[in-house]
Coordinates of C-alpha atoms and ligand atoms in Angstrom, one line a residue:
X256 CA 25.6 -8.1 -9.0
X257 CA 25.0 -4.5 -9.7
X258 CA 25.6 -2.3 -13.0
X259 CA 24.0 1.0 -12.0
X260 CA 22.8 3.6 -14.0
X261 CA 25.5 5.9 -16.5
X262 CA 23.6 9.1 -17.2
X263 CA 25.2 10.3 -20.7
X264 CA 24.3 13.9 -20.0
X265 CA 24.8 15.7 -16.6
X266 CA 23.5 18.8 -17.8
X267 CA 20.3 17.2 -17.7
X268 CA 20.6 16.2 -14.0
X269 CA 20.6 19.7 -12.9
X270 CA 17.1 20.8 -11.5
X271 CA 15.0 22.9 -13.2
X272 CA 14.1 26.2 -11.4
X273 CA 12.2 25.5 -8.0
X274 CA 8.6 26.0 -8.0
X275 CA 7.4 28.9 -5.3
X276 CA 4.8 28.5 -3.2
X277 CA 1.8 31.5 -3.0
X278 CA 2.5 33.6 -0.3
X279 CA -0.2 32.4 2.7
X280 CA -1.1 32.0 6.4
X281 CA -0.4 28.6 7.3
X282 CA -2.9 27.9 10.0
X283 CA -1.9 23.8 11.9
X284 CA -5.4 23.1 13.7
X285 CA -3.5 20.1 16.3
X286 CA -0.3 22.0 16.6
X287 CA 0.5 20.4 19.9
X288 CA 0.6 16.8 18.4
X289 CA 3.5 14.9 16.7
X290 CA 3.2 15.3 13.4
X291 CA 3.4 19.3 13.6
X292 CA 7.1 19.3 15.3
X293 CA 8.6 15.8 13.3
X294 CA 7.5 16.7 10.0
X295 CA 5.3 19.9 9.0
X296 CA 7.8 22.4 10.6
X297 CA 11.2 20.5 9.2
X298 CA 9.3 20.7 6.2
X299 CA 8.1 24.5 6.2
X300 CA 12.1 25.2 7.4
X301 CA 13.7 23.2 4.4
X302 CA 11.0 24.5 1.7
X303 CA 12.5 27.9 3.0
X304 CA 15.9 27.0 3.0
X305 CA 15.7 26.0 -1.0
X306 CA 14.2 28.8 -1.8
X307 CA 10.6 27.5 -2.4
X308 CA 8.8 29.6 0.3
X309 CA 7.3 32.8 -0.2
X310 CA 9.1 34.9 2.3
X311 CA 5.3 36.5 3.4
X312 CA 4.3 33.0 5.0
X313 CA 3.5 32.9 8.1
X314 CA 2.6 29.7 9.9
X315 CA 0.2 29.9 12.8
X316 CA 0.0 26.6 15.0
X317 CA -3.3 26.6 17.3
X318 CA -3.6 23.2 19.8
X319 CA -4.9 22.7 23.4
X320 CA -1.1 22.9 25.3
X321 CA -1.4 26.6 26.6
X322 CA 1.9 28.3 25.5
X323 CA 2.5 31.3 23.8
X324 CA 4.4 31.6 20.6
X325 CA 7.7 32.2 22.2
X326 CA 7.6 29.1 23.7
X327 CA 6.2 27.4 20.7
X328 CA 9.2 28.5 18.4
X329 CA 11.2 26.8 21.0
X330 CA 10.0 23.6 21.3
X331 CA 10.1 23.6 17.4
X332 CA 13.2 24.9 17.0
X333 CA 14.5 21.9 19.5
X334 CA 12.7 19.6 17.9
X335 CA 14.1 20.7 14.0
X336 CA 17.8 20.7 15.7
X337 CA 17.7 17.5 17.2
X338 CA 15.8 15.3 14.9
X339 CA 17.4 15.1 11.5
X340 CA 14.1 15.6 10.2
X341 CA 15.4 18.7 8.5
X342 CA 18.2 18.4 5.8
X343 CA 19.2 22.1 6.3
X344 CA 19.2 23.1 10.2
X345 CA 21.2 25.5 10.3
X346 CA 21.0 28.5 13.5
X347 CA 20.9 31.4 11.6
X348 CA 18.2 30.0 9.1
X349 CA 16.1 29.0 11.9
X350 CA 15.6 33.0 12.8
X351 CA 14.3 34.3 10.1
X352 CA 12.4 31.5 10.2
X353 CA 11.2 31.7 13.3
X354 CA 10.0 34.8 14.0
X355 CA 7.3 33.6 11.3
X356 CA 6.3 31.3 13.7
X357 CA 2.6 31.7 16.2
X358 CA 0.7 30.2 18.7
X359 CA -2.9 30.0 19.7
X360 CA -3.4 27.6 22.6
X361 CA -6.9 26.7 22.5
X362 CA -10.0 23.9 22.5
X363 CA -10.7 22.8 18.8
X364 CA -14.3 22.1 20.1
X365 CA -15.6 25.8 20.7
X366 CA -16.7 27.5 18.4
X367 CA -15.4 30.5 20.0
X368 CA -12.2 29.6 19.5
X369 CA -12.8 30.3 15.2
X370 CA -14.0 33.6 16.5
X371 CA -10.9 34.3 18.0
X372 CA -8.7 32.9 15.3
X373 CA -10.9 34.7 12.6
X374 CA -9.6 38.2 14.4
X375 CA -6.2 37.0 14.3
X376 CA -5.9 35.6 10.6
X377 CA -7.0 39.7 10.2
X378 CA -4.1 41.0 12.4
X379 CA -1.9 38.4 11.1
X380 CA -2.3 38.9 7.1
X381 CA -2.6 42.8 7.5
X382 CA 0.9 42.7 8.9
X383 CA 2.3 40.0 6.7
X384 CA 0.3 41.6 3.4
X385 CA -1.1 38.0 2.5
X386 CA -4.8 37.0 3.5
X387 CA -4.7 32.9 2.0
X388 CA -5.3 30.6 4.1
X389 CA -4.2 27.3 4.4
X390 CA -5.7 24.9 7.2
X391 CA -4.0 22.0 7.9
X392 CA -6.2 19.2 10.1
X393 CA -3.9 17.2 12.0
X394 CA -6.5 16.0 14.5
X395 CA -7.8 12.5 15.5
X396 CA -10.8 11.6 13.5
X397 CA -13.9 12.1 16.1
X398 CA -12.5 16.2 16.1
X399 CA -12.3 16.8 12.6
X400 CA -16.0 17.6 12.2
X401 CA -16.3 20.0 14.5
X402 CA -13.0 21.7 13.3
X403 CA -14.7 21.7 10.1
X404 CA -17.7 22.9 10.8
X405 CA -16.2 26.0 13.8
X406 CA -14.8 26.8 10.0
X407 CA -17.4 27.1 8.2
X408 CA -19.5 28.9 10.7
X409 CA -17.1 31.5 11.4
X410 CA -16.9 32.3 7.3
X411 CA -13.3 31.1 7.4
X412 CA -14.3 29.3 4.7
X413 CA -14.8 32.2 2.3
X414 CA -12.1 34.6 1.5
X415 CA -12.8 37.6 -0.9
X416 CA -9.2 38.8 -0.3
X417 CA -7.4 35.5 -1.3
X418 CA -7.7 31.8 -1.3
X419 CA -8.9 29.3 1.7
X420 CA -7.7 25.9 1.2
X421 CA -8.3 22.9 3.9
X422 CA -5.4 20.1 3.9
X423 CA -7.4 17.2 5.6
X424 CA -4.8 14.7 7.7
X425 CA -5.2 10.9 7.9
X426 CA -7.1 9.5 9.8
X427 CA -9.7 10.5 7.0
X428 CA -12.5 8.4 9.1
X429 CA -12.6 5.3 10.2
X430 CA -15.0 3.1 8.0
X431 CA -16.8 4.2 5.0
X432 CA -19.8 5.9 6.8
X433 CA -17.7 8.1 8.5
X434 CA -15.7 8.6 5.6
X435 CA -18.6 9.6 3.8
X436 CA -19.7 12.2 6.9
X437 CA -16.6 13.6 6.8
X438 CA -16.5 14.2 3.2
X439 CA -20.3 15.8 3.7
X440 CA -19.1 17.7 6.3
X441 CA -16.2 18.9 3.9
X442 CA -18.2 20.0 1.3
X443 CA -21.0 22.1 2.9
X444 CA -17.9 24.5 3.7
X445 CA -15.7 24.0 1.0
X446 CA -15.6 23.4 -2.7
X447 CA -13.7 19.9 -3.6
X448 CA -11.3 22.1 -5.3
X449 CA -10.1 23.5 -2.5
X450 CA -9.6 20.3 0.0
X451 CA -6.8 18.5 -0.1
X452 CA -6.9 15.5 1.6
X453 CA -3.3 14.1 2.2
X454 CA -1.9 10.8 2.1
X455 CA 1.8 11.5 2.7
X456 CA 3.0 8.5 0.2
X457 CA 2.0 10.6 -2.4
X458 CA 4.3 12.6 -1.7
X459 CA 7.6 10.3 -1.8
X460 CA 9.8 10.4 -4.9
X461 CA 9.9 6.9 -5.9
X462 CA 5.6 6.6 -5.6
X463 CA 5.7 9.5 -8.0
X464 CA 8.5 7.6 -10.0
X465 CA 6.2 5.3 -10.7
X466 CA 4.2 6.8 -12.8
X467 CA 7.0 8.2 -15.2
X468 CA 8.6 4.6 -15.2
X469 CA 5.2 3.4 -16.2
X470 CA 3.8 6.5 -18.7
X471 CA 7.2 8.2 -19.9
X472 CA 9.0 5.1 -20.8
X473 CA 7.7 3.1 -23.9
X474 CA 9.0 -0.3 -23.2
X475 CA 6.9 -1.3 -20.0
X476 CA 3.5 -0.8 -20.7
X477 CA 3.2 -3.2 -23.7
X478 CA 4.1 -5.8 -21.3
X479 CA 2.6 -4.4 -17.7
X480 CA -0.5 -6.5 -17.7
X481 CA -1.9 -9.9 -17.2
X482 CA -0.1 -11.7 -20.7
X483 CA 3.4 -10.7 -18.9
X484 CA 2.9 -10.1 -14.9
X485 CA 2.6 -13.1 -12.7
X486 CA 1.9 -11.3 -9.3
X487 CA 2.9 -8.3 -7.5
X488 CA 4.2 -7.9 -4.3
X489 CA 4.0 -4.7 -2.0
X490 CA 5.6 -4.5 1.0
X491 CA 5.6 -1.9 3.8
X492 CA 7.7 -3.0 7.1
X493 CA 8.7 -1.1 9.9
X494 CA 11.1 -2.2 12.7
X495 CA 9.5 0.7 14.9
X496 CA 6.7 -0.7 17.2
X497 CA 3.9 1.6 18.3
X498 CA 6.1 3.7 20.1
X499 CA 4.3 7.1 21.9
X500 CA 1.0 5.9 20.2
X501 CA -1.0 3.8 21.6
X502 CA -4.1 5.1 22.2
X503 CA -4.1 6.1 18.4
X504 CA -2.9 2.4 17.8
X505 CA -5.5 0.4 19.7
X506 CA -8.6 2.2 17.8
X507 CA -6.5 1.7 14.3
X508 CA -4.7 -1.3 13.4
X509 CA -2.6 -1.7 10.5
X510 CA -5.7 -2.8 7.9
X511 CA -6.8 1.4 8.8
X512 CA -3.6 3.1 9.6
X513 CA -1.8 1.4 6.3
X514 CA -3.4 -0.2 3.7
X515 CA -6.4 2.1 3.7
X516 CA -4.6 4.5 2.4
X517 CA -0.5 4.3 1.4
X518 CA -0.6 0.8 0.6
X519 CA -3.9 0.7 -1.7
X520 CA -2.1 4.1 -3.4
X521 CA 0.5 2.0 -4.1
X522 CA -1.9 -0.9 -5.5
X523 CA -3.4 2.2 -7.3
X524 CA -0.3 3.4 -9.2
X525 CA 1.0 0.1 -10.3
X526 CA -2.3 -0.8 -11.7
X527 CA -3.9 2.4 -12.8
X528 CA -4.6 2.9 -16.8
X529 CA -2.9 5.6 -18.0
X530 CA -4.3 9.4 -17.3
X531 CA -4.9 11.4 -20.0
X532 CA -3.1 14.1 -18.8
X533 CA -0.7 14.7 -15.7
X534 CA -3.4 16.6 -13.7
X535 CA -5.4 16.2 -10.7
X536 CA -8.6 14.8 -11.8
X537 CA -7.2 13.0 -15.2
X538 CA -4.6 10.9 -12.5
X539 CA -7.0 10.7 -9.9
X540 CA -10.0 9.2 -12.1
X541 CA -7.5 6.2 -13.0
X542 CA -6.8 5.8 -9.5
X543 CA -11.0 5.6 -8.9
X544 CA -11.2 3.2 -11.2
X545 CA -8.6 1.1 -9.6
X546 CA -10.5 1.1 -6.6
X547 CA -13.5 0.2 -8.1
X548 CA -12.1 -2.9 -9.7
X549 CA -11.2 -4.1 -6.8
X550 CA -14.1 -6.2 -5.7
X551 CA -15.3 -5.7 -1.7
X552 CA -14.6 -9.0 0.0
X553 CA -17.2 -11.5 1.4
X554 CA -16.3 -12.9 5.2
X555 CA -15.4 -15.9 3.0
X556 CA -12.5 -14.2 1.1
X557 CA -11.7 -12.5 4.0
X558 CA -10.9 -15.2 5.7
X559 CA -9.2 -16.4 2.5
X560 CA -7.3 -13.8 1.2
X561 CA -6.1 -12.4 4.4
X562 CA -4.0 -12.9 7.6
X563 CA -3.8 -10.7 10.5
X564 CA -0.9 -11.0 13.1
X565 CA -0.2 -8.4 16.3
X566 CA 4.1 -9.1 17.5
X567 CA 5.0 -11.0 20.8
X568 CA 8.3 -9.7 22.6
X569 CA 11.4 -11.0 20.7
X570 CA 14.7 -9.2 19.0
X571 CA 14.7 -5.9 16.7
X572 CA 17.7 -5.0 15.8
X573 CA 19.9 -6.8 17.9
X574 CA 17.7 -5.6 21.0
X575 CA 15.3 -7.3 23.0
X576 CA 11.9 -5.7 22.6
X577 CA 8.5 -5.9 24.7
X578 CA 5.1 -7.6 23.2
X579 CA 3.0 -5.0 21.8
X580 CA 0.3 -6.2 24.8
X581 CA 3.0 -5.3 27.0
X582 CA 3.5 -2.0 25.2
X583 CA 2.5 1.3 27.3
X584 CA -1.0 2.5 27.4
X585 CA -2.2 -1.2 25.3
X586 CA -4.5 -3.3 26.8
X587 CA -3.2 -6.9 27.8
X588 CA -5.5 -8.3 25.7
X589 CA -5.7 -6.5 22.8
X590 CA -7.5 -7.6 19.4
X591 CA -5.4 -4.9 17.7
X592 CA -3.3 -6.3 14.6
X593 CA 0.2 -4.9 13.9
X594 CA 0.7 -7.0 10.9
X595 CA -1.5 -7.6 7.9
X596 CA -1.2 -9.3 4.8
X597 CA -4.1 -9.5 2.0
X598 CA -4.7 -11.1 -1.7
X599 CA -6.2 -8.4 -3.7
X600 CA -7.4 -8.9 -7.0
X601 CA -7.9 -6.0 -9.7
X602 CA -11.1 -7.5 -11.7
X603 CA -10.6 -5.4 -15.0
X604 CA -9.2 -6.4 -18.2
X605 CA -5.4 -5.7 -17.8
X606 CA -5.5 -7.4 -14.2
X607 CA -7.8 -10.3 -14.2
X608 CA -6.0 -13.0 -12.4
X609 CA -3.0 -11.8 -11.3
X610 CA -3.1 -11.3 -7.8
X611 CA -1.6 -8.4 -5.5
X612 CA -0.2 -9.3 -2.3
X613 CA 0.3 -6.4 0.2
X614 CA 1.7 -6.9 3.8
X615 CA 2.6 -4.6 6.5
X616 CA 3.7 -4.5 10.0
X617 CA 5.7 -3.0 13.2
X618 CA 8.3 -4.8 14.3
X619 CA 9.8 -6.5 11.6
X620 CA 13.5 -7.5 11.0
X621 CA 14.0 -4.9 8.5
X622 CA 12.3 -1.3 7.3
X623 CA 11.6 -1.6 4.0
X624 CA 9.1 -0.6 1.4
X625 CA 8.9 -1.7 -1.8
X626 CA 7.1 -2.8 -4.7
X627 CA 8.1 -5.7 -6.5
X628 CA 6.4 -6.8 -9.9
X629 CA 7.1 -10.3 -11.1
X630 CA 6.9 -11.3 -14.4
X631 CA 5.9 -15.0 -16.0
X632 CA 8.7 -17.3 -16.7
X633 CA 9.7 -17.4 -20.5
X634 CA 7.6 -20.1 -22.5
X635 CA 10.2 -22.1 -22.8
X636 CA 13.0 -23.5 -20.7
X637 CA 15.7 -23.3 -23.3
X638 CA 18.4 -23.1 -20.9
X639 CA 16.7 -26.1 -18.5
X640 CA 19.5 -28.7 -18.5
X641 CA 22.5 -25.9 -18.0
X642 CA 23.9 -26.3 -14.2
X643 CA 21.1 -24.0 -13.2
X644 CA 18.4 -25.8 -14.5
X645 CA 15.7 -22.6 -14.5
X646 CA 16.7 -19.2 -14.7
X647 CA 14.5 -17.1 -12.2
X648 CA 11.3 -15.0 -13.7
X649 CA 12.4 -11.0 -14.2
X650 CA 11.4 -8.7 -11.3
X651 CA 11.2 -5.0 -11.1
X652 CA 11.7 -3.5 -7.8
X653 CA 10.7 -0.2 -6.7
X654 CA 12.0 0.4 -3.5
X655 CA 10.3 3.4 -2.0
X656 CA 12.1 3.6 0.8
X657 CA 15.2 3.5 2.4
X658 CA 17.9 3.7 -0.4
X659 CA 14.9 4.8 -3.0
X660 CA 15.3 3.3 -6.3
X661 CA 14.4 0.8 -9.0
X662 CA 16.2 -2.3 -10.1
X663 CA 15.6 -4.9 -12.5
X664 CA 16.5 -8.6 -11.9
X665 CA 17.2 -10.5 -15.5
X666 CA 19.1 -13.6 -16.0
X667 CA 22.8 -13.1 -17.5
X668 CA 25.0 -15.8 -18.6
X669 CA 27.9 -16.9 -16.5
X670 CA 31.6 -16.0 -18.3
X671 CA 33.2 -19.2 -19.2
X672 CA 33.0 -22.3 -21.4
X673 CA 29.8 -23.3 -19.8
X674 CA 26.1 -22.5 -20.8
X675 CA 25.2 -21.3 -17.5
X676 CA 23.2 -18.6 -16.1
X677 CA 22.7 -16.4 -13.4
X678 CA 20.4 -13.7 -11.9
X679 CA 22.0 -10.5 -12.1
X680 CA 20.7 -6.7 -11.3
X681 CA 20.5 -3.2 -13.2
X682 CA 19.7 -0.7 -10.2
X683 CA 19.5 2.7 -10.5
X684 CA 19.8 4.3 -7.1
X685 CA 18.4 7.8 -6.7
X686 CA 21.2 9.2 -4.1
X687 CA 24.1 7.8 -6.8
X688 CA 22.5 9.3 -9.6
X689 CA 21.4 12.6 -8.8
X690 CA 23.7 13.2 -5.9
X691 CA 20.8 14.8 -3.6
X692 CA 18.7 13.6 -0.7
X693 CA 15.2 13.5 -1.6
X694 CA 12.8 16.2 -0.2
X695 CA 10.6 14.7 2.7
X696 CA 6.9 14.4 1.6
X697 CA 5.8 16.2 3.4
X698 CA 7.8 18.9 1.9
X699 CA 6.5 18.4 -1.7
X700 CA 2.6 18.1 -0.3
X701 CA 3.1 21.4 1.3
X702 CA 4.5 23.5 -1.7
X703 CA 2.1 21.6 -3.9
X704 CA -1.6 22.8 -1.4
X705 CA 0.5 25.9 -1.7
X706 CA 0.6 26.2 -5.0
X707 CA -2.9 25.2 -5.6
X708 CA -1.6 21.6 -6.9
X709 CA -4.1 18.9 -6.1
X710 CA -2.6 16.1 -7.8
X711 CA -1.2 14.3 -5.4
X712 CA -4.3 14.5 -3.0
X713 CA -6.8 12.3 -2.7
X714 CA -10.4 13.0 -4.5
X715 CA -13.7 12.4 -2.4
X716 CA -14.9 9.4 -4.6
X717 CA -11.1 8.2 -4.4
X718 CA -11.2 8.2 -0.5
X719 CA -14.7 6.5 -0.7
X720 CA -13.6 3.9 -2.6
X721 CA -10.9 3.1 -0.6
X722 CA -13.0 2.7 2.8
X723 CA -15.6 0.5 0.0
X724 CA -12.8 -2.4 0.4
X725 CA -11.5 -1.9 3.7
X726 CA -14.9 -2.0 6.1
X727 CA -16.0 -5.4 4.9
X728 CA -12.2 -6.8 5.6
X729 CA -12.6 -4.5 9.5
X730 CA -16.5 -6.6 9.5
X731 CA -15.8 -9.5 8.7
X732 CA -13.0 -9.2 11.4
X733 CA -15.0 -8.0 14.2
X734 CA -17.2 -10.9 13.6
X735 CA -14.8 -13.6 13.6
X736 CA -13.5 -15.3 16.1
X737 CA -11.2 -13.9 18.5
X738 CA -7.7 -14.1 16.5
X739 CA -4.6 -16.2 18.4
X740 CA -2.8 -13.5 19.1
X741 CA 0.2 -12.4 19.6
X742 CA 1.0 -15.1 16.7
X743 CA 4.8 -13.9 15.6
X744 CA 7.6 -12.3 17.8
X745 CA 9.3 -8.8 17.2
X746 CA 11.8 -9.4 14.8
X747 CA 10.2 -11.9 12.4
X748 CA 8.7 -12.1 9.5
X749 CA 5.1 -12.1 11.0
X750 CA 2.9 -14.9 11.2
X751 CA 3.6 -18.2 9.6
X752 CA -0.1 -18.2 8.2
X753 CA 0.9 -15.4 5.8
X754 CA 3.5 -17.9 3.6
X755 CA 0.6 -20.0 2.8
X756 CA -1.7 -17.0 1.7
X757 CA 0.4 -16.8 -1.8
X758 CA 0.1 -20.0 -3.6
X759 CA 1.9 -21.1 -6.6
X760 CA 4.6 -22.5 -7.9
X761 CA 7.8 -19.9 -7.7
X762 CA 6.0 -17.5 -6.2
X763 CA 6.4 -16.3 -2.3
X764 CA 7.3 -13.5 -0.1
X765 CA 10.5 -11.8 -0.2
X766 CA 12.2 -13.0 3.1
X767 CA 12.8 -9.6 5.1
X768 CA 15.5 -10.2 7.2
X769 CA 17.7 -11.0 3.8
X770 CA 19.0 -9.0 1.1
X771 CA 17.8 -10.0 -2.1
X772 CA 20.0 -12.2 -4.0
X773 CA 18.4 -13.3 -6.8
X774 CA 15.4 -12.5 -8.3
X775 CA 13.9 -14.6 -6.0
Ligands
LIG956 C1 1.7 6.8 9.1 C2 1.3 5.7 10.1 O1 0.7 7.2 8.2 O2 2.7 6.2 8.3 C3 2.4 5.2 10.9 O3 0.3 6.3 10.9 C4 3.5 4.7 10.0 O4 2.0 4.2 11.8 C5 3.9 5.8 9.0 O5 4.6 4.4 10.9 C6 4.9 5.2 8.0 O6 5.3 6.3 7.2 P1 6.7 6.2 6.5 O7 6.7 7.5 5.7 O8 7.7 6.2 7.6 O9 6.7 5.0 5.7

């Protein structure tokens, strides 16, 4: 049952005036891969469609396809028509924003190249009257050093006529050494206020709900900590397999390409004490300290505290679907997972012993992401011998995506002569409420580097920590035995093993392929 959300003052749904970003070259080092035509242009064309662009900006993509720009403003213009990926395609927006569109075809690993791209930044910004930069890394992680580095040794780095910022794309490494390179790397050209490393979840309106659930509400924190929260539950599944990826894929796995990063944010947020201030390093230092509380597992607890699963053929919506071995460009007997779930434990005073389960995987029976907090059931059963017998714990749901909202399960008492109860829901549902789609991430990341807005980046000790309690999981791994895989079929939940990793009475995994119904 759902009673939705009355706002008492529409006034105070209209949105404030739109921020507007500094006026810059826009420089995508990897323009030829995916994420450059599904999500950075879409989100360069809406920013400019609401308004939120400066109309200087001009973006220029460099990659190793050899085009020239005409060419590039069409396969990005094909790409924003057809995809959905922008809210506001429209023809006649598209021009003006094209013609701000370049190209640069060349090999990331030649230093000649920042030469080159040096002269044109000049040409570039002396026609468009801006001379910041922002670079945006959207390379696989063995080319981001030398990308880095062509940077720095070319003085891109320094600007004396405006501001160089470097946006740094996932993967950010691939265990904590490299992790730790990178940042070194980073840092001998750039000053940590000016790199932005990007973890697109960040960006999403419900993650940054959150926080004002949490912080600018006074009735949940009293009770969001260990005397009142049983467990929480974080989910991220994806019905998607690996699709055009799998060469990314096989050197990744789901530990790296999702719970390094979006899913420990998430663990971060929920947890996190609260900042003194709603800036970059007052948020970011809670976050930290998150991190650090969560203890690095011993092969013991690993194999404990998680499971690891990779999908057999089976059914995804309604259509039959090949193995991921079986998959294009996988190997037929691949280690790879495409499932995880884990037990983490936040060892600090708020947290200790109440346990965080996170799972996520490709090919499950439904895409959904979502947080769900369960509390403790009241002290007593008052209502025990009523037809119900128990009324279910309270949960609070964030669901981050699709249909982004929040709801809160509570028990209700059934209308009629008997004492008897039910679980009922109070949901507030973003679209209903404020009548608008939420902008993409990506979109809010972009006008934030833009704006010189590091809050919803990730800090170099921040990144660290993360990689501190993922390598020992990605060890302990390596050193195990070879894993049964595949062990569950496209479609399911994931592996069987996974039901027994949360223990306790009333608690378990939401089933995916089900609408909740109750609170359960
Ligand atoms: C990316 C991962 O970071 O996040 C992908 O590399 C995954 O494998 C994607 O599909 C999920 O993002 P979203 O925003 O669709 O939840």
């Amino acid at each position: 049952m759902s009673t939705g959300v009355t706002i008492t003052s529409p006034e105070k749904l209209k949105q404030p005036n739109l921020p507007k970003a500094d006026s810059c070259v826009l420089v995508i080092l990897g323009a030829s891969g995916d994420l450059t035509r599904r999500k950075l242009i879409p989100a360069l064309f809406d920013l400019n469609c609401v308004g939120c662009m400066n109309p200087y900006f001009q973006v220029l993509g460099i990659g190793r396809t050899q085009m020239d720009s005409e060419e590039f403003r069409k396969q990005m213009h094909d790409a924003a028509a057809s995809s959905g990926d922008s809210r506001n395609f429209a023809e006649d927006r598209w021009d003006f924003f094209a013609e701000r569109l370049h190209y640069m075809a060349g090999d990331l690993n030649d230093p000649a190249l920042y030469e080159q791209l040096k002269a044109r930044l000049a040409e570039l910004g002396d026609f468009a009257g801006t001379h910041n930069h922002l670079f945006y890394v959207s390379v696989p992680a063995s080319l981001a050093p030398p990308i880095v580095e062509g940077l720095g040794k070319s003085g891109l780095n320094q600007n004396d006529k405006g501001w160089s910022r470097i946006i740094m794309e996932k993967p950010f490494g691939r265990d904590l050494q490299s992790a730790k390179e990178l940042n070194s790397t980073l840092l001998n050209a750039f000053d940590e206020s000016e790199i932005y490393r990007i973890d697109h979840y960040l960006g999403k309106e419900t993650v940054q709900n959150i926080l004002v659930f949490r912080f600018g509400n006074t009735m949940w924190e009293p009770i969001w900590n260990r005397n009142y929260i049983d467990y929480v539950e974080i989910t991220a599944a994806e019905t998607v397999g690996v699709e055009s990826r799998a060469a990314f894929y096989e050197e990744t796995g789901t530990l790296r390409d999702m719970v390094a990063n979006h899913l420990l944010q998430l663990v971060a947020l929920t947890a996190m004490e609260p900042p003194i201030a709603f800036d970059a390093d007052s948020v970011r230092e809670q976050k930290v300290q998150v991190f650090r509380s969560i203890h690095p597992m011993t092969p013991e607890e690993v194999e404990r505290r998680t499971v690891r699963g990779q999908y057999g053929p089976g059914v995804v919506d309604s259509a039959p679907v090949p193995g991921y071995r079986e998959e294009n460009g996988v190997s037929p007997t691949s280690r790879t997972e495409t499932y995880v779930a884990l037990e983490f434990h936040v060892d600090n005073w708020r947290w200790a012993g109440v346990p965080f389960y996170v799972r996520s995987g490709k090919r499950l029976p439904r895409h959904v992401t979502e947080i769900r907090v369960h509390f403790k059931r009241t002290p007593q059963a008052l209502f025990a011998r009523t037809p119900d017998e128990e009324m279910d714990p309270n949960i609070v749901t964030f669901t981050i995506q699709p249909n982004e909202g929040i709801s809160i399960w509570f028990g209700a008492k059934r209308p009629g002569p008997h004492m008897s109860t039910a679980p009922v829901q109070a949901s507030f549902l973003y679209e209903n409420v404020f009548g608008t789609e939420t902008p993409d991430a990506y979109e809010t990341l972009l006008l934030d580097a833009m704006q010189g807005d590091a809050t919803l980046f990730t800090r170099r000790d921040e990144v660290e920590a993360e990689w501190r309690i993922i390598t020992p999981i990605e060890e302990a791994w390596a050193n195990a035995p070879a894993p049964n895989f595949p062990n569950y079929a496209a479609g399911s939940d994931g592996p069987i093993a996974v039901e027994s990793l949360i223990s306790g009475d009333h608690r378990g995994w939401r089933k995916l392929a089900e609408e909740p119904t109750s609170g359960k």
